XYZ file of C-alpha atoms in Angstrom:
122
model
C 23.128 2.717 18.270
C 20.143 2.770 15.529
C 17.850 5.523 15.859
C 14.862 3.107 15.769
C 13.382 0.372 17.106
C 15.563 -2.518 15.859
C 12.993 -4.432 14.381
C 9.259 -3.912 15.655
C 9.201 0.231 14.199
C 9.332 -1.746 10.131
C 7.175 -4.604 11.653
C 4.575 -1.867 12.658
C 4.828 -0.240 9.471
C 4.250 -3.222 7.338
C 1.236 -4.160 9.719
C -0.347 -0.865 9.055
C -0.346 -0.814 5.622
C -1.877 -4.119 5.451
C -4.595 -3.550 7.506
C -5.370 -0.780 4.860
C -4.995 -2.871 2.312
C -7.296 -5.203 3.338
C -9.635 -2.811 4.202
C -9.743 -1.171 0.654
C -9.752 -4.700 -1.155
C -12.906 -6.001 1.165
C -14.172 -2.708 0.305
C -13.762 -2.498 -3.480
C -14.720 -6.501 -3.243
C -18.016 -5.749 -1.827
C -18.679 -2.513 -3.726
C -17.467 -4.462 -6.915
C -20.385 -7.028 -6.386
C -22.968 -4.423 -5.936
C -21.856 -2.355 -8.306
C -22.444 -5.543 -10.885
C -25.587 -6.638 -9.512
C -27.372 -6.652 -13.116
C -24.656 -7.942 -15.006
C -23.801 -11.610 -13.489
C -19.914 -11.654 -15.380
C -19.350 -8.259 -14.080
C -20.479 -8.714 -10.635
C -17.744 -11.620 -10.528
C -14.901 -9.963 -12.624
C -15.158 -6.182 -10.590
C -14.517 -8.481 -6.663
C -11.960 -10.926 -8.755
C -10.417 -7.530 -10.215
C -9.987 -5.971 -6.408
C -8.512 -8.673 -5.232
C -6.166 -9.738 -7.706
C -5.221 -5.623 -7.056
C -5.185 -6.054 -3.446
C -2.641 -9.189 -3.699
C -0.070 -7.129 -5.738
C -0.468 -3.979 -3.557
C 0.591 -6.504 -0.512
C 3.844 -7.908 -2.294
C 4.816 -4.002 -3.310
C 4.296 -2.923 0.292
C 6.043 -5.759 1.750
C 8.861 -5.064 -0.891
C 8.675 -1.174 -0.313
C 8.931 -1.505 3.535
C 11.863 -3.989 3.575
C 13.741 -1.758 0.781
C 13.206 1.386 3.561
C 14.271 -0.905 6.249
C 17.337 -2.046 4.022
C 18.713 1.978 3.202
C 18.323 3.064 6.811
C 20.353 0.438 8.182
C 23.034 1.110 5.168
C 22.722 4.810 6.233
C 23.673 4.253 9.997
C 22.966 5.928 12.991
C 23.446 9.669 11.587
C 20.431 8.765 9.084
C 20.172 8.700 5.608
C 21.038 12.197 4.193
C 24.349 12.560 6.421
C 27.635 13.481 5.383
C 29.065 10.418 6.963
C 27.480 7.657 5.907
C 28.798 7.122 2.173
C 26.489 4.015 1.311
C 23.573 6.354 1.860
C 24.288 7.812 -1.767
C 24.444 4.759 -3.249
C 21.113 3.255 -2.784
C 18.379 5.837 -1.884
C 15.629 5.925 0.148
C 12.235 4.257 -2.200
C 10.117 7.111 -3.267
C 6.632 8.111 -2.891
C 4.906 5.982 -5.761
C 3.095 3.593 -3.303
C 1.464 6.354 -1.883
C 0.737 8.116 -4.972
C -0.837 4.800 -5.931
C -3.256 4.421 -2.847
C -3.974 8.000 -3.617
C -5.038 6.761 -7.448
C -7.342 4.041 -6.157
C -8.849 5.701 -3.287
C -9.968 8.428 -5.912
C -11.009 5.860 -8.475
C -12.855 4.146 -5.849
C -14.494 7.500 -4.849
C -15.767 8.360 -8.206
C -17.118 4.861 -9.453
C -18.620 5.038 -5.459
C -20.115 8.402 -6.943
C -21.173 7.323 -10.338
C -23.184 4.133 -8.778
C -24.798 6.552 -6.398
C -25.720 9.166 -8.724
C -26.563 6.595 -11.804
C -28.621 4.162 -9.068
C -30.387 7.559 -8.115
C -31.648 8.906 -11.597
Protein backbone atom coordinates (compact mmCIF):
# COMPACT_ATOMS: atom_id res chain seq x y z
CA UNK A 1 0.00 0.00 0.00
CA UNK A 2 1.45 3.58 -1.24
CA UNK A 3 1.57 6.11 1.31
CA UNK A 4 -0.26 8.58 -1.00
CA UNK A 5 -2.98 9.19 -2.93
CA UNK A 6 -2.39 6.98 -6.00
CA UNK A 7 -2.70 9.50 -8.45
CA UNK A 8 -4.74 12.79 -7.55
CA UNK A 9 -1.84 13.91 -4.46
CA UNK A 10 0.91 14.55 -8.00
CA UNK A 11 -2.23 15.73 -9.98
CA UNK A 12 -2.80 18.37 -7.16
CA UNK A 13 0.68 19.25 -7.07
CA UNK A 14 1.13 19.88 -10.70
CA UNK A 15 -2.23 21.96 -10.61
CA UNK A 16 -0.82 24.17 -7.98
CA UNK A 17 2.15 25.10 -9.43
CA UNK A 18 0.49 26.06 -12.53
CA UNK A 19 -1.90 28.19 -11.21
CA UNK A 20 1.26 30.08 -9.89
CA UNK A 21 2.72 30.06 -12.87
CA UNK A 22 0.18 31.60 -14.60
CA UNK A 23 -0.32 33.98 -12.14
CA UNK A 24 3.36 35.29 -12.21
CA UNK A 25 3.48 35.21 -16.17
CA UNK A 26 -0.02 37.37 -16.44
CA UNK A 27 1.66 39.34 -13.89
CA UNK A 28 5.13 40.00 -15.33
CA UNK A 29 3.01 40.19 -18.86
CA UNK A 30 1.07 43.07 -17.68
CA UNK A 31 3.80 44.73 -15.61
CA UNK A 32 6.13 44.12 -18.71
CA UNK A 33 3.74 46.33 -20.88
CA UNK A 34 3.60 49.08 -18.43
CA UNK A 35 6.82 49.00 -17.56
CA UNK A 36 7.57 49.73 -21.57
CA UNK A 37 4.96 52.17 -22.06
CA UNK A 38 7.50 54.82 -23.69
CA UNK A 39 9.45 52.54 -25.59
CA UNK A 40 6.93 50.72 -28.20
CA UNK A 41 9.75 47.53 -28.94
CA UNK A 42 10.18 47.20 -25.30
CA UNK A 43 6.68 47.28 -24.25
CA UNK A 44 6.27 44.18 -26.73
CA UNK A 45 9.62 42.31 -26.06
CA UNK A 46 9.32 42.62 -21.78
CA UNK A 47 5.21 40.59 -22.12
CA UNK A 48 6.82 38.32 -25.15
CA UNK A 49 9.93 37.80 -22.68
CA UNK A 50 7.42 36.63 -19.61
CA UNK A 51 5.77 34.47 -21.48
CA UNK A 52 8.20 32.73 -23.44
CA UNK A 53 9.60 32.33 -19.42
CA UNK A 54 6.33 31.26 -18.24
CA UNK A 55 6.07 28.40 -21.09
CA UNK A 56 9.46 26.84 -20.04
CA UNK A 57 8.73 27.15 -16.27
CA UNK A 58 5.42 24.92 -17.18
CA UNK A 59 7.40 22.08 -19.12
CA UNK A 60 10.15 22.06 -16.01
CA UNK A 61 7.33 21.77 -13.49
CA UNK A 62 5.47 19.26 -15.36
CA UNK A 63 8.90 17.40 -15.79
CA UNK A 64 9.92 18.06 -12.04
CA UNK A 65 6.55 16.73 -10.66
CA UNK A 66 6.43 13.53 -12.78
CA UNK A 67 10.32 12.86 -11.93
CA UNK A 68 9.03 13.14 -7.91
CA UNK A 69 6.12 11.03 -8.77
CA UNK A 70 8.53 8.53 -10.66
CA UNK A 71 11.29 8.10 -7.35
CA UNK A 72 8.50 7.68 -4.82
CA UNK A 73 6.89 4.96 -6.52
CA UNK A 74 10.59 3.33 -7.14
CA UNK A 75 11.07 3.94 -3.36
CA UNK A 76 7.91 1.94 -2.19
CA UNK A 77 5.79 2.09 0.59
CA UNK A 78 8.66 2.62 3.37
CA UNK A 79 9.51 6.00 1.37
CA UNK A 80 12.39 7.16 -0.21
CA UNK A 81 15.29 7.29 2.35
CA UNK A 82 14.55 3.61 3.75
CA UNK A 83 16.84 0.91 4.24
CA UNK A 84 14.69 -1.37 2.21
CA UNK A 85 13.99 -0.03 -0.78
CA UNK A 86 17.39 -0.37 -2.84
CA UNK A 87 16.16 1.55 -6.09
CA UNK A 88 15.72 4.55 -3.84
CA UNK A 89 19.66 5.08 -4.08
CA UNK A 90 19.75 4.83 -7.47
CA UNK A 91 17.70 7.62 -8.73
CA UNK A 92 17.12 10.40 -6.10
CA UNK A 93 14.55 12.48 -5.23
CA UNK A 94 14.84 16.06 -7.86
CA UNK A 95 16.25 18.83 -5.82
CA UNK A 96 15.25 22.20 -4.87
CA UNK A 97 16.32 24.26 -8.09
CA UNK A 98 12.68 24.93 -9.23
CA UNK A 99 12.07 26.55 -6.18
CA UNK A 100 15.21 28.35 -5.96
CA UNK A 101 14.20 29.56 -9.41
CA UNK A 102 10.65 30.98 -8.49
CA UNK A 103 12.53 32.45 -5.62
CA UNK A 104 14.99 34.28 -8.44
CA UNK A 105 12.07 35.68 -10.40
CA UNK A 106 9.80 36.62 -7.71
CA UNK A 107 12.81 38.82 -6.43
CA UNK A 108 13.66 40.08 -9.89
CA UNK A 109 10.13 40.85 -10.35
CA UNK A 110 10.12 42.69 -6.95
CA UNK A 111 12.95 44.93 -7.67
CA UNK A 112 12.19 45.98 -11.41
CA UNK A 113 8.36 46.37 -9.56
CA UNK A 114 10.53 48.73 -7.23
CA UNK A 115 12.69 50.47 -9.71
CA UNK A 116 9.43 51.44 -11.97
CA UNK A 117 7.86 52.73 -8.81
CA UNK A 118 10.63 54.66 -7.49
CA UNK A 119 11.98 55.86 -11.17
CA UNK A 120 8.00 56.69 -12.24
CA UNK A 121 8.00 58.66 -8.83
CA UNK A 122 11.15 61.01 -9.17
Amino acid sequence: MPPWDPGLQPERTELAWRRTILAATAGLAIAGRYAGASQPVLAMVLPALAVALGLVALRLVSSRVRAIDTALRAAGPDGPGSRTSERATARPMPGGGMLMATAGAAATALLAATWYVVSAAL
